[in-house]
mmCIF file of C-alpha atoms in Angstrom:
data_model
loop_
_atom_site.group_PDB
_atom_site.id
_atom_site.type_symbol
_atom_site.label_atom_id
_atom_site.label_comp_id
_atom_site.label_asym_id
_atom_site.label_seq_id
_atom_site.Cartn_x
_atom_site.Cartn_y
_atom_site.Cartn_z
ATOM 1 C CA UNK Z 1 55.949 207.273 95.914
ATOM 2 C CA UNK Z 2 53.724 204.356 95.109
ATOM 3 C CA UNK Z 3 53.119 203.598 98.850
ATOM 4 C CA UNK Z 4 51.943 207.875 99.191
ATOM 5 C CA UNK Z 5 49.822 206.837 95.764
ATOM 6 C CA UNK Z 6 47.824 204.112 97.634
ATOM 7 C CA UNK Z 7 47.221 205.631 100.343
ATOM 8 C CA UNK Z 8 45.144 208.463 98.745
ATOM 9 C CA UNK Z 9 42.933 206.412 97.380
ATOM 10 C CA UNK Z 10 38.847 206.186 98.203
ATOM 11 C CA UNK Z 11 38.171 202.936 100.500
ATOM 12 C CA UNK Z 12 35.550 202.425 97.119
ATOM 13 C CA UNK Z 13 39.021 202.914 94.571
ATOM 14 C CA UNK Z 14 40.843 200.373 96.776
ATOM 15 C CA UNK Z 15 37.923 197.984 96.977
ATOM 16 C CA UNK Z 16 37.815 198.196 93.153
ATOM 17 C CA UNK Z 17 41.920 197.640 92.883
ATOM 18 C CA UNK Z 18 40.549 194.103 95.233
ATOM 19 C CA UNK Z 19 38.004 193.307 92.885
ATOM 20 C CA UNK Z 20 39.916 193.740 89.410
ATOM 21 C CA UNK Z 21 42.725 192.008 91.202
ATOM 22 C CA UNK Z 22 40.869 189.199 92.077
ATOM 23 C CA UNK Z 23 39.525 188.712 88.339
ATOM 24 C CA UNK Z 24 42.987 189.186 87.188
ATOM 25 C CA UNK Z 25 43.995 186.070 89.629
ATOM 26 C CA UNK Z 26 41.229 183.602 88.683
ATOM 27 C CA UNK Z 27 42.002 184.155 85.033
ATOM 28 C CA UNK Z 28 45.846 183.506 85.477
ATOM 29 C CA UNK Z 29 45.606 180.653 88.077
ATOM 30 C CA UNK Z 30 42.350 179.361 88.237
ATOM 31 C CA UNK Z 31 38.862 180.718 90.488
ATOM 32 C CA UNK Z 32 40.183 177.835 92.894
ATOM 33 C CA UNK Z 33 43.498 178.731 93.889
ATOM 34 C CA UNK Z 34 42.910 182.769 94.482
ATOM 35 C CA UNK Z 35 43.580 183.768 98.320
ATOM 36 C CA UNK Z 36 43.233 186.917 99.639
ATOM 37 C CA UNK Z 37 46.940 186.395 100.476
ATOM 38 C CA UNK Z 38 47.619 186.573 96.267
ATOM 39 C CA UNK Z 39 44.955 189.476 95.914
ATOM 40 C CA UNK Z 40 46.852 191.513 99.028
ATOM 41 C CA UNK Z 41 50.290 191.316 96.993
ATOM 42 C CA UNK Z 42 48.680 192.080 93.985
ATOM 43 C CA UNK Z 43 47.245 195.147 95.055
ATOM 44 C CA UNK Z 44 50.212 196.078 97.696
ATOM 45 C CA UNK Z 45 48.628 195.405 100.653
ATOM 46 C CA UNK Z 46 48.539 193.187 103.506
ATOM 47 C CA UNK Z 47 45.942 190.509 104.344
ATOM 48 C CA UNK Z 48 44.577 192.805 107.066
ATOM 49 C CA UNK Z 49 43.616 195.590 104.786
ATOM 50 C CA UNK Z 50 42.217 193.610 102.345
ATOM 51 C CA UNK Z 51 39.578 192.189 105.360
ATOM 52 C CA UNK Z 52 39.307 195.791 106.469
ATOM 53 C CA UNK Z 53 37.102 196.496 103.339
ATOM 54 C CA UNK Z 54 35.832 193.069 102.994
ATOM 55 C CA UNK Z 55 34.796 190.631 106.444
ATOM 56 C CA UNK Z 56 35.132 187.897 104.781
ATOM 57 C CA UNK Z 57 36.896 186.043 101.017
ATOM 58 C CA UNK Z 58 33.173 185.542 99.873
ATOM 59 C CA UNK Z 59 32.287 189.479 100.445
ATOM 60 C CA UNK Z 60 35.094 189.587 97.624
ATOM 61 C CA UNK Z 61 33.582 187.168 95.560
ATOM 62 C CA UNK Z 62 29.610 189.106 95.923
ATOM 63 C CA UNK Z 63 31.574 192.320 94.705
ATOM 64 C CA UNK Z 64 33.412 190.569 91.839
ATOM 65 C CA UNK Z 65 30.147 189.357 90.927
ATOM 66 C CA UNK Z 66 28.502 192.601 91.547
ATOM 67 C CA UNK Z 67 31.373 194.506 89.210
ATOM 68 C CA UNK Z 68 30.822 191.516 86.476
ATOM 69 C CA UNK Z 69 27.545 192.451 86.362
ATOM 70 C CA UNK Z 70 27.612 196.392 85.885
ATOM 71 C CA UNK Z 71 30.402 195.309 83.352
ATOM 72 C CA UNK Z 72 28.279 193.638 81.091
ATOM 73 C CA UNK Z 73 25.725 195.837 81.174
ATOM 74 C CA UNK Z 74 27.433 198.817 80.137
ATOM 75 C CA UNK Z 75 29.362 196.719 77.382
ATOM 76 C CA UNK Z 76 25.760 196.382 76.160
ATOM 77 C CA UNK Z 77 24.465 199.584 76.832
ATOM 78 C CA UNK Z 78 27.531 200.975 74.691
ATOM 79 C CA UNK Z 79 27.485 197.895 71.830
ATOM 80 C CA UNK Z 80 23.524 198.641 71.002
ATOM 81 C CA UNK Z 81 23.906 202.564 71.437
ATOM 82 C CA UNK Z 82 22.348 203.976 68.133
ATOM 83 C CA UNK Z 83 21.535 200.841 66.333
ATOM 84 C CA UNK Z 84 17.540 200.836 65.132
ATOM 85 C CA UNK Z 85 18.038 197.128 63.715
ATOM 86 C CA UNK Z 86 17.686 194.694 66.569
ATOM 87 C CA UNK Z 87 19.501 191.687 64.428
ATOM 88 C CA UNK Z 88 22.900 193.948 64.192
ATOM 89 C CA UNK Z 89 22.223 195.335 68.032
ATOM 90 C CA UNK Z 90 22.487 191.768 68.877
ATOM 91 C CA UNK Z 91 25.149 190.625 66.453
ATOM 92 C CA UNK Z 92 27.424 193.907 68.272
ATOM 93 C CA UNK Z 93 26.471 192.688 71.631
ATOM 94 C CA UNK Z 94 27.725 189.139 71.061
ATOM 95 C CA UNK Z 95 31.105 190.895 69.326
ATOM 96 C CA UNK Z 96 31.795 192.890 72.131
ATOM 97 C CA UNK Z 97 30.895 190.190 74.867
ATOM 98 C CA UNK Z 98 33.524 188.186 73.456
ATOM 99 C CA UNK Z 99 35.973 191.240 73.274
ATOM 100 C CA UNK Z 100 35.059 191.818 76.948
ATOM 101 C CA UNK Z 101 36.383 188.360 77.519
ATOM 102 C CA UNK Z 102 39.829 188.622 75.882
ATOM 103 C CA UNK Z 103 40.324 191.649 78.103
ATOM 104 C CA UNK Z 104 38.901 189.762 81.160
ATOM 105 C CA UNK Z 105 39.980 186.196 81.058
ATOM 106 C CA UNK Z 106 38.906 185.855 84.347
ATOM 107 C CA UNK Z 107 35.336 186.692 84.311
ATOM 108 C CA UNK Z 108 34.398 182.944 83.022
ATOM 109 C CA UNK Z 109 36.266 181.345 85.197
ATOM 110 C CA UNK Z 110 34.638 183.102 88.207
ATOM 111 C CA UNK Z 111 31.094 182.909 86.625
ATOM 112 C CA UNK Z 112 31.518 179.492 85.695
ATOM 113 C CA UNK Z 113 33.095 178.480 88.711
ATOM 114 C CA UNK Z 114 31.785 175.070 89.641
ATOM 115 C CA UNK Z 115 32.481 176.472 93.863
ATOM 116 C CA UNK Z 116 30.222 179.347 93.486
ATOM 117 C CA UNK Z 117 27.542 177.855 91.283
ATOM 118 C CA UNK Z 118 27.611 174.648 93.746
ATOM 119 C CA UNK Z 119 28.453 176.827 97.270
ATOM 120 C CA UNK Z 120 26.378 178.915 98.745
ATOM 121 C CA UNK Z 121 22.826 180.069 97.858
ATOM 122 C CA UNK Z 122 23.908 183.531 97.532
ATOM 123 C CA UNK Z 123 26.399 183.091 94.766
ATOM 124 C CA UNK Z 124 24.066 181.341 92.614
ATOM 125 C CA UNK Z 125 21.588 183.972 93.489
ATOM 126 C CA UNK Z 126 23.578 186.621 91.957
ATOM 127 C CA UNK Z 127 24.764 184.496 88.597
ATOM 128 C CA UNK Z 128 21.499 183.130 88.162
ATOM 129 C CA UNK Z 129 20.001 186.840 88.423
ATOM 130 C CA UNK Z 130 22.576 187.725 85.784
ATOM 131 C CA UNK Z 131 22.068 185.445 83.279
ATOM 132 C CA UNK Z 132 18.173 186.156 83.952
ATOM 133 C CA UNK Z 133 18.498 189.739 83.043
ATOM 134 C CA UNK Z 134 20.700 189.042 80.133
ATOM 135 C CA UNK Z 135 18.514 186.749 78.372
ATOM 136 C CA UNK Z 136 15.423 189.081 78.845
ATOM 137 C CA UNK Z 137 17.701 191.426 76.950
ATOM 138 C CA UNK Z 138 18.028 189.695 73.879
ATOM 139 C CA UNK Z 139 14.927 187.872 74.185
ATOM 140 C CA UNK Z 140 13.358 191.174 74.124
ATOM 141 C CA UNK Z 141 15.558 192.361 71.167
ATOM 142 C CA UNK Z 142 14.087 189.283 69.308
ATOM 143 C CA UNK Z 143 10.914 189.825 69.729
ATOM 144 C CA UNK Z 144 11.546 193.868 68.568
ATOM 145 C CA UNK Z 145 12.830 191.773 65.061
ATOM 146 C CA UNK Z 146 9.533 189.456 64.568
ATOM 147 C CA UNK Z 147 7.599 192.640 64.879
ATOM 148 C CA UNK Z 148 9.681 194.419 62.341
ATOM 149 C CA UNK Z 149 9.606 191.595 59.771
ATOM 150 C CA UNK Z 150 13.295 190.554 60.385
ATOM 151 C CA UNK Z 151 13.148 187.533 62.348
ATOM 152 C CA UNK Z 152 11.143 184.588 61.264
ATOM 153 C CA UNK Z 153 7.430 184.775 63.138
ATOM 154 C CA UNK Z 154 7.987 180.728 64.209
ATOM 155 C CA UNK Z 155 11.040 181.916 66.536
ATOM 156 C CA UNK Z 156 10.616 181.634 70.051
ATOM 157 C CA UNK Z 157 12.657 184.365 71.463
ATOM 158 C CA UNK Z 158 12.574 183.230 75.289
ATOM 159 C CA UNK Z 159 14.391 179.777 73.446
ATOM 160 C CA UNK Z 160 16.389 182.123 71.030
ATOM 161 C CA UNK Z 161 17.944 183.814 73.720
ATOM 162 C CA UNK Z 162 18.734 180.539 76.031
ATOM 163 C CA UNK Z 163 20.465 179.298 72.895
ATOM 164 C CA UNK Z 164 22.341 182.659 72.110
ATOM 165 C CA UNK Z 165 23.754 182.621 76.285
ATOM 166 C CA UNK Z 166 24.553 178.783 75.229
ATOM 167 C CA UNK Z 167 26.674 180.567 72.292
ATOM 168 C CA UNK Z 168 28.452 182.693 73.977
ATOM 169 C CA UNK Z 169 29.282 180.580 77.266
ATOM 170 C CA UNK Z 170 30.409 177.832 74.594
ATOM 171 C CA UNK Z 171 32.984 179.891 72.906
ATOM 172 C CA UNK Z 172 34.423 181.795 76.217
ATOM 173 C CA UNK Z 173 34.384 178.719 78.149
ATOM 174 C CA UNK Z 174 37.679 177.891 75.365
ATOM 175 C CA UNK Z 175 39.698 180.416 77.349
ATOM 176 C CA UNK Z 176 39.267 177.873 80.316
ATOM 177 C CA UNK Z 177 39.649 174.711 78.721
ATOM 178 C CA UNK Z 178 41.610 175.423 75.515
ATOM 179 C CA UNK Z 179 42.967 178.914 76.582
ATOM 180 C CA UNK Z 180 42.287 180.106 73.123
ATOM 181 C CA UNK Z 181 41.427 183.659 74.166
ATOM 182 C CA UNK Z 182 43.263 185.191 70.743
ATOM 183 C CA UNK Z 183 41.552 182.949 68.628
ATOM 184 C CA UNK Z 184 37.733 183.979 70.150
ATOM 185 C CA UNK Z 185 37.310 186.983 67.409
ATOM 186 C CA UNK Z 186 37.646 184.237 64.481
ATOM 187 C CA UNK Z 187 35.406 181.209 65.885
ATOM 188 C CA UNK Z 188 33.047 183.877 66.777
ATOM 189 C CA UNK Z 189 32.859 185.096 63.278
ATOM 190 C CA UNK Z 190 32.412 181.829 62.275
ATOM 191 C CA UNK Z 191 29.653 181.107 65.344
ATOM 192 C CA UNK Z 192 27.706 184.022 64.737
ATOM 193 C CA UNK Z 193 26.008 183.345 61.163
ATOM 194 C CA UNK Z 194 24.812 180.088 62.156
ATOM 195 C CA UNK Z 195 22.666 181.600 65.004
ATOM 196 C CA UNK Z 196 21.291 184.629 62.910
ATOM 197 C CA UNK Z 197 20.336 182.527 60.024
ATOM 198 C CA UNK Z 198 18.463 180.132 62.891
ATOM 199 C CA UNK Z 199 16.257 183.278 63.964
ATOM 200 C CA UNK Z 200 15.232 184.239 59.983
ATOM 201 C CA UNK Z 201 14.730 180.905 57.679
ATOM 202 C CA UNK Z 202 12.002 179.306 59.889
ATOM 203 C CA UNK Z 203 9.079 181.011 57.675
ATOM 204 C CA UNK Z 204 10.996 179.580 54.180
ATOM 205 C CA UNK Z 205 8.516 176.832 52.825
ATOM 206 C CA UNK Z 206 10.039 173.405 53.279
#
C-alpha cells in the first residue's frame, strides 16, 4: 500500500518528501553527517531515485535552501497579515520565526552550516541573498515606525535590522549548541523587549 502511495506521487511531491527529509536529518544528526543514503531511507527510496531528481548531493542542498527560503517568507507574509502597527508586525514576525524553528530544528543547522557558508560560491550566494532580503524587510518596517512617530527618529533601521537578524540567529543557534528548542518561546519573550525598547528611547533627553 505505501509502496502504490509513493509511486503516485508528482516528481515535484517526491522532490519535496527529499527536501523536508533532508532538513529533518540535519536537525537530528547534524548538516555534516546527512547522505543521500539516510535521505533515500527516509523517504523509501533508493540512492538511485533520489539522484534521478537531483544530479548531484549539492542540487539537494540549493533546493533545501530554495524551500528555506519560500518558508520564511510566507511565515512572514502570514505573521504581518493585517497588522497596521509596524512595531507589533515585527514583534509577530520574530514570534513566529522562532516557532518556525521549533518545528524545523534543522533549518539552522543547514543555514548556519559552517560547509555551505565556507564551500562553494553558490551556497553562500543563496544564504547571503536570504538574509539580504530579510533584513530589507524589517529594515523597511522600521523605517514605516519613525515615520509614524513610533520608533525613535535617531534609529538607524539598516543597523536595527542587522541587530534584530543578530537576535534571532542568537537564540535559534541554542537548538544547535544547547538543543534548547522547548525553551526558545520563553528566552524569546525575555529577548524581545530589550530590542523594542532599543528602537523607541533614543529621542528621551539624557
Amino acid at each position: 500500500m505505501a509502496t502504490a502511495a509513493r509511486k503516485r506521487l508528482s516528481a515535484g511531491e517526491r522532490k519535496e518528501d527529499v527536501v523536508m527529509a533532508a532538513i529533518s536529518l540535519a536537525g537530528a544528526q547534524g548538516f555534516d553527517r546527512v547522505t543521500t543514503e539516510g535521505m533515500a531511507e527516509k523517504v523509501g527510496l533508493t540512492q538511485g531515485a533520489i539522484f534521478r531528481h537531483f544530479p548531484t548531493k549539492d542540487d539537494v542542498w540549493v533546493s533545501v535552501i530554495g524551500w528555506i527560503k519560500k518558508a520564511i517568507s510566507q511565515m512572514l507574509d502570514l505573521a504581518e497579515q493585517g497588522e497596521a502597527d509596524p512595531l507589533r508586525a515585527i514583534e509577530k514576525m520574530f514570534f513566529a520565526h522562532i516557532r518556525f524553528v521549533q518545528k524545523h530544528p534543522g533549518v539552522p543547522r543547514v543555514v548556519f552550516s559552517e560547509h555551505l557558508l565556507t564551500g562553494k560560491p553558490v551556497f553562500r550566494s543563496l544564504i547571503g541573498a536570504m538574509v539580504d532580503g530579510y533584513e530589507k524587510r524589517i529594515a523597511a518596517k522600521i523605517t514605516e515606525a519613525k515615520k509614524k512617530g513610533l520608533a525613535a527618529s535617531t534609529v538607524d533601521p539598516k543597523s536595527a535590522a542587522v541587530l534584530y537578524i543578530a537576535m534571532v540567529q542568537g537564540i535559534v543557534i541554542r537548538t544547535t549548541v544547547f538543543n534548547e528548542g522547548p525553551n526558545l518561546d520563553e528566552l524569546a519573550r525575555h529577548v524581545f523587549p530589550l530590542f523594542k525598547m532599543s528602537l523607541t528611547a533614543g529621542d528621551k533627553k539624557r
